[in-house]
Structures are given as structure tokens and as C-alpha cells.
Amino acid sequence: MSDKKEAPAPGDRTVIGLTFGNSSSSIACTVDDKAEVIANEDGDRQIPTILSYVDGEEYYGQQAKNFLVRNPKNTVAYFRDFLGKEFKSIDPTHNHASAHPQDVDGTVSFTITDKEGEDAEPSTLSVAEISTRYLRRLVGSASDYLGKKVTSAVITIPTNFNEKQKAALVAAASGAGIEVLQLISEPVAAVLAYDARPEAEIKDKIVVVADLGGTRSDVTVVASRGGMYTILATAHDYEYAGAALDKVLMDHFAKEFLKKYPGNDPRENARSLAKLKQESEATKKALSLGTNASFSVESLAAGIDFASTINRLRYETIARSVLEGFNRLVESAVKKAGLDVLDVDEVILAGGTAHTPRIAANFRSIFPESTNILAPSTTPTAINPSELQARGAALQASLIQEYEAEDIDQSTHAAVTTVPHITNAIGVVSVSETGEEVFVPIVEPETAVPARRTVQVPAPKNGGDVLVKIVEGNTHIKVTKPEPKKSNGDSKAAKVEDADEDSDFSDDDDSDEEEEEKREKVWKIGSTVAEAAIRGVKKGGKVEVTIQVNADLGVVVTTREVGAKGGVRGNI
Ligand code: ATP
Ligand code: MG
């Protein structure tokens, strides 16, 4: 069954932004150029990516998720990453408590009973068909909400989706009657959502997007230069994500239950395990908001009801190794980009798991003061991390909805994928008040090309002939060691003990602060690109320098005195 049909004419489109995750999906639209995430008929904005069949009836989202306890065999979950993949290359870890993926001629399928009746034949459905059915429901909810049929969408994808995965997603959407206007990468969608805010200042910056989901964590380092986004590095992890945090709580409460009722491990029975998981996830989410949360399951195992509570500190302690995994992933991505944490202007926390306050607090301590950490627990104006990508996709969709399909590819792909860029900065040498030569950046490192930037620099006080030196610049990290303190044997011993004490790890930074060395980013003057002499500059005058870097990385420099005619121009 396919809703496939001719693509609509640009003027007839009704567009949305879509995120389609392994754990959850979201729909967004724009109203007066502002993006908003739409709730489905259940009132959910984070819609579980799950389909379930009961007596031939199809359920999706939270309703399907509820069936993981009573009807796991006919419930399909965690399938997005299987699209466009061969069976032998998938990881079915997360599918053990729902329909299992199956090898059908090397591709991934699921066998479920999706028809009514006692003796209904089971159907074997490809992951493409499952995705089509799920997307059809998602888009159906969007059409209901908007009161008109949604025709087209911008869909977000992970940065490591290959061509086959992209093609499979476009085909699955097309099967659901959806024209895919564009696939944009998840981190860029998140950056777009922030940059579209009216108060956003669009300036050149390095942004780290930490997208922490349910089954995977993806960290991307993005250079934003003059409105162009360049992906500098990515890091992926399939171990440290929301499901690992659920597992920590599942083990915690299972052990508590076992202590009280020896011999009844809820992890040993499929239904008990499903209940344990469901409630642990709810408890985990509650701990993002409050410092205490309850856990309560009717008939958890052997018919015994179970209720307990946990506080946030205890949770953070038992989840410490998972939480530290996120830190390492972020640090490794920054390193892969050849950058230092001091180079990072913004860290955007995206994905459901990014609601966890401890994660944002840990990132706060990795990055310097000057880095903006955009998460709900650190920045009151932060955008809901679960909504960022859908919002970015909706903004992009409204931007390109008037384009002809073939123009979209050409005009917008470059803006959101890796484009050629310069490595070092280009700028001028200026003389500081203390008489030292300093580098003034004009074009920041990692700027996508072609690019053109202009600055005005004051000429020496008395004017006259001015020599403008255009040079490359790069940053290095200057480390200033603190004055050695008098050694204090006692406090040292105390610190070693502290480090072993689980609950105290959050205080480590404060106690170390005084002894920490000072690290700062300083410019180093590199090789000379050009020199231009401007004669007879007026007293108190200014010199304007324009640097244009062409697509082939050739540089054109123009210098002139502000307010004067003519100037010096040279190709390098
Ligand atoms: P993936 O593709 O990695 O499986 P996703 O992109 O589909 O994930 P997200 O919605 O980004 O899904 O993340 C889902 C995860 O976020 C789940 O583990 C969920 O429990 C967790 N989560 C959602 N809300 C919160 C919250 N408020 N606090 C903590 N965790 C949360
Ligand atoms: Mg995701």
C-alpha cells in the first residue's frame, strides 16, 4: 500500500519539519515565521517511534509504547537506524523486548500479526514498510492539527547517514505520501533553531551540538561563519545514551526489590522487565525536573506491588560512569576538530537526555566561562532540547517551500553540509598600546569559502604612510601556571579521599579552583599574505581592509583610507 503520487507544485505545498528518531519523533510547523512543535492527538510532542498492532488495529506513539508490556511481539520499536542497512550490519540490542528484526534476503524485516482474528496470518514487513506506516501516522497527526493535508517535509538525519540510508528514508516518506523537500543534518537543525530566534546575534562562532538521545549520542562541532555552517568534526556513541541511564535505574530498583523479596528478580521475567523499564524511564525524567522522584509499579513481580523513591544526588552517583561517558564524547569531538575547549563559543544540548541537569553541569565545568552552555538547567532562555531539531527542520521547510524541487538541492545543500573552508585566520598586524605587534582577525579560521569580510583599523595617531600587513593567524593556548602554594600535606590527603567518595564528585572543581592554571586563547602571527602601503593617511584616520577568499582559496585584499578615493588591491 502506497500513497505515492506526483510531487505538489511549490505553491500547493503544506510543509512541516520532522524528526524521526529511534526513540522518539516530533513534528513542527511555522506560524508567522516562528517554529512550533505540534502535539499529536494524545497530546504528545515527543512521540515514541513505535507501532503496535492489537486485533488488527494499528497504534502508534505513546499508545503503542504502552503495549510493550502486554503485547511486545506485535510492537515494533527502535527501527529507524535499520533503514537502508543490511541485516548483517545492524545492532539489534534494543529490540530484545519487542518484535525482533529478521534477516529477509539480507534486509531487515519484522514479523507481526497486524490483522484481526484468532487465526490471522502474521505479516513479514520490511523496515521500509514499517517506517512508511509510522511516518504516515505522524504526518496524519500533523494534517489533523493543521486542518489541511501536509504534502512536504524537511526531515532531519544523523550526520553519519550514508547515501543508502538517505535514499531509504526518502523512499519510506514518499510511500507515506510525503515529498521530502530536503534532508538536513540534526545538529545543523539545532543550530538553525537557535539562530532563528529574534534575539539571536548572528556572528561567527564555533558551536558544539551534543545530541543525546535514547540509543545514541552524537556530538558535532560546527563552525558558523557569516550564516554558513561547516561541520568540522563528529563523534558518535551507541553506549552512552538515555537507555543506559534507564538501565542504571532498572538495576537500582530491581536490587531494592530483591532485597525485600529475595528470589524475585523482576529482570528475569519479560513482563516484569518491561514494567521496570517503563517506570524507570518515568522516574529518570522526573529527576530532570525535581530533586526527588518516586517509582511505583503495580504487580512488579510475583504479583507484588512495589513503590520507592530516589533523590537526584543518589541517581547522579549511580549513573556516574554513564554521565562521564558524555563528557568524554564531547571532549573527543572538540579534539577531533583540532580545537581546544577555549575555541568553543556555544554548546547546544539537544535530544531528550539533554534535559538531565547533571550533564549540563558537567559540560559547564569542561568549558571555560566564556562558553555559552545552552541547556534548560543552565540557561533559562534555552530552547527545549527535545524540540530543537524539529523546529530547525520546520524553519528550513518554510524557507524553501516555494522552491522548485530541483532548485532546492543546488541552492541549499552547501549551507548545511561540509563546504571548503580555510584553516587559519587571515587578518592584519596592528601595534598595541604597549608597542607589541598583535594579530587582528578579519576572517576567522574554519570560515567557509567564498567569503568576504571588511574591517576598519585606526591608522597610527599621526597618520602618514601606513603599511598594512596581511597575515595568517592561528590560535594557541597560553597556559599560566599559578604561583606555587605552600604545600599542605593534610589537605592533599583529604582530597584523595574525596575523590573516592561517590557523592562528592560534583564538588571537585570548586575545591581545585585556586590551584588551577590559567588557560587562555591567544593569537599567533603566522606567515605574511600581503603588504600594502597607503600613503599620506590623515591624522586620526582609519584604514579599511577587505579580504575576500575565493572558492579556490585564492585571496584578494583591498585596502584604502576611509573617506579617501582609490585604494590598493592585490590578488594573492
Ligand atoms: P535515539 O535515536 O538516540 O534513540 P531519539 O533521537 O529518537 O533517540 P530523543 O527524544 O532525542 O530521541 O531522546 C530520547 C531519550 O531521551 C529517551 O531515553 C528518553 O527517556 C530521554 N528523555 C526524554 N525526556 C527526558 C527528560 N526530561 N529527562 C531525561 N531524559 C529524558
Ligand atoms: Mg536523536
XYZ file of C-alpha atoms and ligand atoms in Angstrom:
604
model
C 0.000 0.000 0.000
C 1.482 3.293 -1.014
C 0.271 6.870 -1.014
C 2.941 7.795 -3.528
C 1.964 10.397 -6.056
C 3.218 13.326 -8.097
C 5.100 15.986 -6.152
C 2.924 19.039 -5.478
C 3.609 22.340 -7.214
C 5.554 24.729 -4.957
C 2.510 26.940 -4.401
C 0.368 23.997 -3.290
C 2.637 22.666 -0.612
C 1.799 22.385 3.068
C 5.125 21.840 4.804
C 6.341 20.595 8.162
C 9.639 19.828 9.846
C 10.101 16.263 11.014
C 12.489 14.454 13.267
C 12.348 10.712 13.084
C 14.452 9.210 15.863
C 14.993 5.664 17.050
C 13.300 6.544 20.320
C 11.033 9.436 19.535
C 9.863 11.695 16.740
C 8.496 15.229 16.513
C 6.556 17.364 14.094
C 6.920 21.138 13.807
C 5.454 23.883 11.685
C 5.959 27.606 11.451
C 3.403 30.203 12.432
C 4.335 33.785 11.492
C 7.913 32.657 10.858
C 8.163 31.167 14.327
C 8.626 27.445 14.670
C 6.479 25.415 16.993
C 6.286 21.746 17.786
C 2.860 20.190 17.300
C 1.217 17.826 19.771
C -0.403 14.723 18.314
C -3.898 13.522 19.247
C -2.530 12.051 22.513
C -1.126 15.461 23.422
C 2.479 14.331 22.909
C 5.191 16.463 21.369
C 7.803 13.750 21.781
C 6.084 10.889 20.068
C 7.584 7.451 20.712
C 8.797 5.903 17.437
C 6.758 2.754 17.977
C 3.993 0.938 16.117
C 1.840 -1.730 17.715
C -0.962 -3.953 16.423
C -3.783 -5.280 18.574
C -6.701 -7.155 16.960
C -5.781 -5.699 13.598
C -5.849 -2.178 14.954
C -2.738 -0.030 14.482
C -1.469 2.102 17.366
C 1.453 4.476 17.252
C 3.363 6.704 19.652
C 2.700 6.549 23.380
C -0.247 4.189 22.959
C 1.988 1.740 21.111
C 4.669 2.180 23.760
C 2.212 1.148 26.455
C 1.738 -2.141 24.610
C 5.396 -3.036 25.183
C 4.223 -4.596 28.447
C 1.242 -6.615 27.216
C 1.850 -7.093 23.508
C 5.609 -6.892 22.852
C 5.636 -9.389 19.956
C 3.361 -7.224 17.821
C 5.097 -3.989 18.766
C 7.919 -2.616 16.639
C 10.373 -0.195 18.273
C 13.886 1.161 17.661
C 13.913 0.649 13.908
C 14.954 3.997 12.373
C 18.656 3.167 12.236
C 17.897 -0.072 10.333
C 16.580 1.805 7.293
C 18.829 1.326 4.272
C 21.012 -1.148 6.123
C 21.846 -4.763 5.523
C 20.764 -7.182 8.206
C 24.321 -8.211 8.957
C 25.355 -4.671 9.867
C 22.614 -3.805 12.345
C 22.770 -3.861 16.117
C 19.519 -5.382 17.485
C 20.404 -4.760 21.165
C 17.413 -2.549 21.821
C 14.887 -4.868 20.177
C 15.001 -7.711 22.677
C 11.800 -6.587 24.419
C 9.719 -6.039 21.268
C 9.460 -7.536 17.762
C 12.859 -8.899 16.718
C 14.473 -7.852 13.464
C 14.758 -10.704 10.995
C 17.001 -11.416 8.044
C 14.985 -11.491 4.817
C 17.385 -11.838 1.867
C 19.904 -9.738 3.723
C 17.476 -6.934 4.519
C 15.779 -6.151 7.834
C 12.173 -7.192 8.470
C 9.792 -7.808 11.365
C 7.099 -10.465 11.617
C 3.981 -9.300 13.400
C 0.279 -10.045 13.411
C -1.298 -6.906 12.072
C -4.676 -8.335 11.098
C -7.792 -9.160 13.057
C -8.979 -12.589 14.045
C -7.832 -15.595 16.054
C -6.205 -17.278 13.075
C -4.899 -14.177 11.327
C -1.714 -14.871 9.377
C 1.316 -12.957 10.604
C 2.862 -10.492 8.144
C 6.542 -10.040 7.479
C 7.148 -6.342 6.948
C 10.356 -4.698 5.815
C 11.791 -1.904 7.913
C 10.960 0.351 4.959
C 7.280 -0.591 5.203
C 7.271 -0.150 8.999
C 8.840 3.281 8.565
C 6.281 4.220 5.921
C 3.417 3.193 8.198
C 4.870 5.096 11.112
C 5.570 8.241 9.072
C 2.051 8.083 7.665
C 0.659 8.230 11.207
C 2.984 11.057 12.171
C 2.059 13.117 9.143
C -1.609 12.232 9.644
C -1.413 13.796 13.099
C 0.189 16.898 11.610
C -2.532 17.164 8.943
C -5.237 16.811 11.604
C -3.643 19.533 13.666
C -3.185 21.921 10.753
C -6.581 21.167 9.294
C -5.110 20.535 5.854
C -3.168 17.771 4.247
C 0.564 18.002 4.779
C 2.317 17.427 1.459
C 6.001 18.005 2.117
C 8.618 17.902 4.816
C 12.186 18.666 5.733
C 13.446 15.679 7.720
C 16.492 15.650 9.976
C 19.089 12.884 9.774
C 22.213 11.992 11.725
C 25.478 13.289 10.266
C 26.630 9.733 9.574
C 23.656 8.633 7.452
C 25.065 7.310 4.181
C 23.538 7.657 0.718
C 21.683 4.352 1.010
C 20.133 5.340 4.323
C 19.111 8.714 2.929
C 17.550 7.108 -0.147
C 15.692 4.590 2.026
C 14.304 7.373 4.203
C 13.177 9.427 1.219
C 11.509 6.306 -0.235
C 9.786 5.494 3.061
C 8.468 9.057 3.310
C 7.389 9.010 -0.296
C 5.484 5.779 0.387
C 3.607 7.693 3.074
C 2.686 10.389 0.571
C 5.289 12.868 1.702
C 7.541 14.852 -0.585
C 10.917 15.237 1.099
C 11.988 18.787 0.351
C 15.356 18.258 1.949
C 17.201 16.131 4.468
C 19.176 18.287 6.841
C 21.603 17.139 9.464
C 20.303 17.020 13.028
C 22.964 19.278 14.572
C 22.576 21.933 11.907
C 18.811 21.891 12.507
C 19.522 22.531 16.189
C 21.817 25.458 15.371
C 19.192 26.855 12.970
C 16.552 26.740 15.703
C 18.729 28.866 17.965
C 19.924 31.226 15.241
C 16.337 31.911 14.158
C 15.409 33.481 17.457
C 14.770 37.209 17.110
C 17.279 37.997 19.824
C 19.984 35.835 18.251
C 23.082 37.662 17.211
C 24.409 36.064 14.061
C 28.126 36.176 14.467
C 30.985 33.931 13.573
C 31.177 31.225 16.185
C 32.170 27.661 16.934
C 29.252 25.608 18.195
C 29.302 22.150 19.712
C 25.976 20.343 19.401
C 25.649 17.497 21.885
C 22.649 15.481 20.748
C 21.928 12.967 23.477
C 19.126 10.609 22.519
C 17.786 7.300 23.721
C 20.015 4.836 21.890
C 22.774 7.045 20.555
C 24.696 10.193 21.322
C 26.059 12.336 18.535
C 28.362 15.266 19.058
C 29.093 17.663 16.214
C 31.418 20.624 16.047
C 30.023 23.288 13.721
C 31.679 26.474 12.522
C 29.118 29.181 11.863
C 30.610 31.844 9.635
C 28.510 34.549 8.044
C 25.422 32.354 8.200
C 27.155 29.331 6.635
C 27.513 26.183 8.665
C 30.520 23.937 8.273
C 30.766 20.634 10.085
C 34.288 20.340 11.436
C 34.061 17.046 13.298
C 31.578 14.483 14.552
C 31.677 11.784 17.225
C 29.104 9.064 17.762
C 28.428 6.714 20.611
C 25.867 3.943 20.959
C 26.571 3.029 24.562
C 26.195 6.274 26.455
C 22.633 7.411 25.830
C 19.243 7.555 27.547
C 18.716 3.783 27.558
C 21.900 3.342 29.596
C 20.501 5.737 32.197
C 17.243 3.741 32.271
C 19.316 0.633 32.863
C 21.062 2.206 35.854
C 17.696 2.868 37.496
C 16.300 -0.525 36.498
C 19.188 -2.254 38.240
C 18.878 0.012 41.246
C 15.173 -0.675 41.811
C 15.476 -4.358 40.910
C 18.112 -4.751 43.603
C 15.968 -2.906 46.109
C 13.051 -5.179 45.266
C 15.233 -8.273 45.532
C 16.477 -7.236 48.943
C 12.901 -7.056 50.162
C 11.615 -10.077 48.294
C 14.564 -12.433 47.798
C 14.353 -14.738 44.821
C 12.053 -12.460 42.810
C 14.234 -10.641 40.327
C 11.981 -8.525 38.098
C 14.703 -8.607 35.447
C 14.200 -12.318 34.885
C 10.664 -12.133 33.566
C 9.859 -10.342 30.328
C 6.721 -8.605 31.541
C 8.283 -7.531 34.837
C 11.299 -6.252 32.949
C 9.089 -4.186 30.640
C 7.300 -2.625 33.623
C 10.610 -1.987 35.347
C 11.924 -0.218 32.242
C 8.802 1.860 31.714
C 8.714 3.146 35.275
C 12.479 3.659 35.459
C 12.296 5.920 32.424
C 9.471 7.912 34.018
C 11.483 8.229 37.240
C 14.524 9.353 35.256
C 12.526 12.099 33.545
C 11.066 13.230 36.873
C 14.614 13.571 38.204
C 15.378 16.112 35.483
C 12.779 18.416 36.975
C 12.746 17.650 40.679
C 15.391 16.609 43.163
C 13.276 13.660 44.295
C 11.227 11.181 42.332
C 9.041 8.225 43.081
C 8.996 4.805 41.494
C 5.836 2.782 41.704
C 4.709 -0.328 39.832
C 1.647 -2.469 40.412
C 2.463 -6.148 40.447
C 6.124 -5.642 39.545
C 6.995 -9.332 40.002
C 5.275 -12.343 41.576
C 2.158 -10.213 41.961
C 3.863 -7.856 44.407
C 3.281 -4.095 44.149
C 6.389 -2.024 44.645
C 6.958 1.631 45.489
C 10.138 3.509 46.285
C 11.798 6.887 45.891
C 15.195 8.157 44.837
C 16.842 11.543 45.057
C 18.813 13.227 42.343
C 22.149 13.047 44.078
C 21.862 9.311 44.533
C 20.842 8.951 40.880
C 23.796 11.009 39.714
C 26.064 8.867 41.832
C 24.892 5.524 40.482
C 24.791 6.906 36.917
C 28.209 8.464 37.184
C 30.008 6.256 34.680
C 27.335 6.853 32.024
C 27.346 10.584 32.697
C 31.112 10.686 32.362
C 30.769 8.946 29.005
C 29.019 12.062 27.669
C 31.902 14.238 28.854
C 34.441 12.094 27.057
C 32.419 12.116 23.857
C 32.208 15.900 23.827
C 35.897 16.279 24.589
C 36.834 13.843 21.858
C 34.741 15.709 19.261
C 36.412 19.022 20.112
C 39.794 17.374 19.860
C 38.912 15.739 16.551
C 38.077 19.190 15.180
C 41.594 20.267 16.104
C 40.209 22.744 18.592
C 40.521 23.480 22.261
C 37.582 23.944 24.606
C 38.585 27.616 24.693
C 37.695 27.895 20.998
C 34.095 26.890 21.618
C 31.597 29.746 21.819
C 28.443 27.724 22.356
C 27.426 24.259 23.435
C 23.898 23.351 22.388
C 22.347 20.481 24.295
C 19.840 18.666 22.124
C 17.878 15.423 22.424
C 15.755 14.087 25.260
C 18.626 13.066 27.505
C 19.967 16.632 27.374
C 17.283 17.561 29.933
C 19.437 15.873 32.593
C 20.793 18.702 34.766
C 23.996 16.904 35.725
C 25.043 16.573 32.089
C 24.780 20.322 31.547
C 26.602 20.957 34.837
C 29.405 18.623 33.792
C 29.739 20.393 30.438
C 29.799 23.691 32.302
C 32.917 22.532 34.106
C 34.622 21.233 30.947
C 34.270 24.507 29.059
C 35.532 27.956 30.089
C 33.305 30.714 31.496
C 33.180 32.323 28.053
C 31.388 29.342 26.503
C 27.621 29.578 26.486
C 26.058 26.301 27.617
C 22.559 26.188 26.157
C 20.553 23.768 28.279
C 17.370 24.239 30.319
C 19.158 23.802 33.634
C 21.950 26.300 32.911
C 20.191 28.892 30.736
C 16.581 29.825 31.475
C 16.049 31.002 27.892
C 17.293 27.753 26.367
C 15.017 26.054 23.849
C 13.591 22.677 24.886
C 16.321 20.237 23.750
C 13.689 17.740 22.610
C 12.213 20.289 20.200
C 15.300 21.835 18.649
C 15.674 19.636 15.616
C 12.037 19.617 14.580
C 11.957 23.388 14.927
C 15.076 23.799 12.788
C 13.571 21.492 10.174
C 10.309 23.472 10.148
C 12.190 26.755 9.698
C 14.150 25.304 6.826
C 10.938 23.915 5.309
C 9.211 27.271 5.373
C 12.304 28.872 3.862
C 12.442 26.571 0.850
C 8.810 25.650 0.334
C 8.447 27.978 -2.627
C 11.384 26.470 -4.484
C 11.119 24.023 -7.337
C 12.315 20.596 -6.232
C 15.414 20.645 -8.435
C 16.484 24.081 -7.207
C 16.366 23.051 -3.570
C 19.218 20.615 -3.889
C 21.527 23.060 -5.552
C 20.748 26.127 -3.554
C 20.715 24.782 -0.055
C 22.857 21.741 0.274
C 26.059 23.668 0.581
C 24.750 25.632 3.512
C 24.267 22.595 5.652
C 26.993 20.202 4.660
C 30.739 20.324 4.655
C 31.983 23.006 2.317
C 35.550 24.113 1.562
C 36.919 26.311 4.287
C 40.105 27.996 5.338
C 42.056 26.555 8.221
C 43.895 29.572 9.576
C 42.555 33.026 10.223
C 43.504 35.908 7.973
C 43.920 39.331 9.494
C 46.179 42.319 9.938
C 49.064 43.099 12.214
C 48.349 46.002 14.473
C 50.526 47.632 17.081
C 49.151 47.581 20.600
C 49.412 50.445 23.061
C 52.396 48.794 24.647
C 54.107 48.702 21.270
C 53.695 44.982 20.672
C 52.641 43.581 17.345
C 49.264 41.887 17.690
C 47.092 39.964 15.274
C 43.625 41.317 14.489
C 41.498 38.598 12.835
C 39.385 39.623 9.867
C 38.372 36.220 8.515
C 38.030 33.651 11.308
C 39.554 30.194 10.981
C 37.232 27.499 9.566
C 35.329 30.073 7.524
C 33.545 28.513 4.586
C 34.638 29.947 1.246
C 33.970 32.021 -0.751
C 33.897 34.644 1.983
C 34.391 38.376 2.185
C 34.978 40.446 5.314
C 35.789 44.121 5.852
C 37.226 45.829 8.902
C 38.406 49.326 9.681
C 41.569 49.732 11.670
C 42.809 53.010 13.095
C 45.981 54.284 11.449
C 48.860 55.341 13.720
C 47.970 58.513 15.652
C 49.862 60.928 13.489
C 48.799 59.498 10.152
C 51.298 59.492 7.298
C 52.342 56.453 5.328
C 50.805 53.301 6.674
C 51.988 49.814 5.944
C 49.206 47.256 6.252
C 50.478 43.775 6.781
C 48.012 40.987 5.987
C 48.959 37.765 7.692
C 47.651 34.371 8.601
C 46.948 33.844 12.228
C 46.298 30.870 14.380
C 45.498 30.474 17.979
C 47.386 28.723 20.627
C 46.567 28.147 24.225
C 48.652 30.117 26.666
C 48.984 28.413 29.997
C 49.899 30.445 33.035
C 50.929 28.331 35.962
C 49.703 29.503 39.346
C 52.133 30.712 41.982
C 53.271 27.622 43.825
C 51.372 27.414 47.095
C 52.850 26.306 50.362
C 52.348 22.584 50.448
C 49.786 21.369 52.899
C 50.008 17.679 53.499
C 46.692 17.429 55.320
C 44.504 18.957 52.669
C 46.089 16.816 49.989
C 45.313 13.670 51.888
C 41.757 14.856 52.323
C 41.429 15.421 48.604
C 42.465 11.918 47.685
C 39.776 10.611 49.959
C 37.232 12.953 48.451
C 37.900 11.667 45.006
C 36.927 8.194 46.122
C 33.753 9.314 47.760
C 30.976 8.852 45.258
C 28.688 11.627 46.284
C 31.364 14.275 46.355
C 32.440 14.262 42.767
C 30.430 17.324 41.936
C 32.481 19.485 44.259
C 35.848 18.616 42.816
C 36.131 21.689 40.661
C 35.413 24.220 43.324
C 37.996 22.906 45.696
C 40.617 22.854 42.955
C 39.867 26.244 41.583
C 42.559 28.235 43.347
C 45.319 25.965 42.178
C 44.148 25.709 38.615
C 46.411 27.005 35.938
C 45.096 29.779 33.770
C 44.474 28.826 30.147
C 43.706 31.436 27.545
C 43.463 31.582 23.800
C 45.976 33.927 22.173
C 46.636 34.708 18.542
C 49.947 33.953 16.980
C 51.053 35.845 13.893
C 51.689 33.433 11.045
C 53.060 33.837 7.552
C 52.587 37.080 5.642
C 49.958 37.034 2.921
C 50.417 40.568 1.584
C 51.674 44.021 2.431
C 50.048 47.195 1.229
C 51.332 50.706 1.674
C 48.861 53.557 1.900
C 50.443 56.951 1.557
C 49.558 60.111 3.415
C 46.816 58.924 5.714
C 45.200 61.826 7.586
C 45.852 62.372 11.260
C 43.381 60.211 13.230
C 42.374 58.452 10.008
C 41.300 54.907 9.520
C 42.258 52.247 7.054
C 39.689 49.883 5.648
C 40.827 46.371 4.817
C 38.686 43.964 2.810
C 39.695 40.362 2.491
C 37.999 38.150 0.001
C 38.752 34.448 -0.060
C 37.615 32.795 -3.273
C 36.257 29.290 -3.644
C 39.688 28.113 -4.831
C 41.151 29.619 -1.624
C 42.766 32.479 -3.562
C 42.821 35.707 -1.561
C 42.079 39.230 -2.775
C 42.977 42.065 -0.433
C 41.786 45.640 -0.840
C 42.993 48.439 1.411
C 42.080 52.085 1.390
C 41.886 55.045 3.647
C 38.377 55.528 4.919
C 36.822 58.534 3.182
C 39.571 58.737 0.551
C 39.317 57.762 -3.090
C 41.206 54.866 -4.657
C 42.991 52.178 -2.784
C 45.323 49.278 -3.162
C 44.099 45.965 -4.426
C 46.034 42.812 -4.893
C 45.477 39.170 -5.730
C 47.420 36.642 -3.779
P 17.817 7.838 19.578
O 17.700 7.958 18.095
O 19.165 8.134 20.131
O 17.320 6.533 20.109
P 15.860 9.960 19.649
O 16.601 10.980 18.917
O 14.810 9.224 18.955
O 16.899 8.923 20.276
P 15.226 11.738 21.879
O 13.850 12.181 22.084
O 16.240 12.740 21.495
O 15.115 10.517 20.919
O 15.747 11.040 23.214
C 15.016 10.070 23.845
C 15.659 9.808 25.186
O 15.545 10.974 25.992
C 14.979 8.693 25.951
O 15.969 7.886 26.575
C 14.178 9.442 26.999
O 13.993 8.691 28.177
C 15.073 10.619 27.273
N 14.361 11.756 27.859
C 13.276 12.386 27.378
N 12.885 13.376 28.201
C 13.768 13.375 29.231
C 13.903 14.161 30.413
N 13.047 15.130 30.688
N 14.927 13.880 31.242
C 15.806 12.888 30.959
N 15.721 12.112 29.887
C 14.713 12.349 29.021
Mg 18.031 11.947 18.001
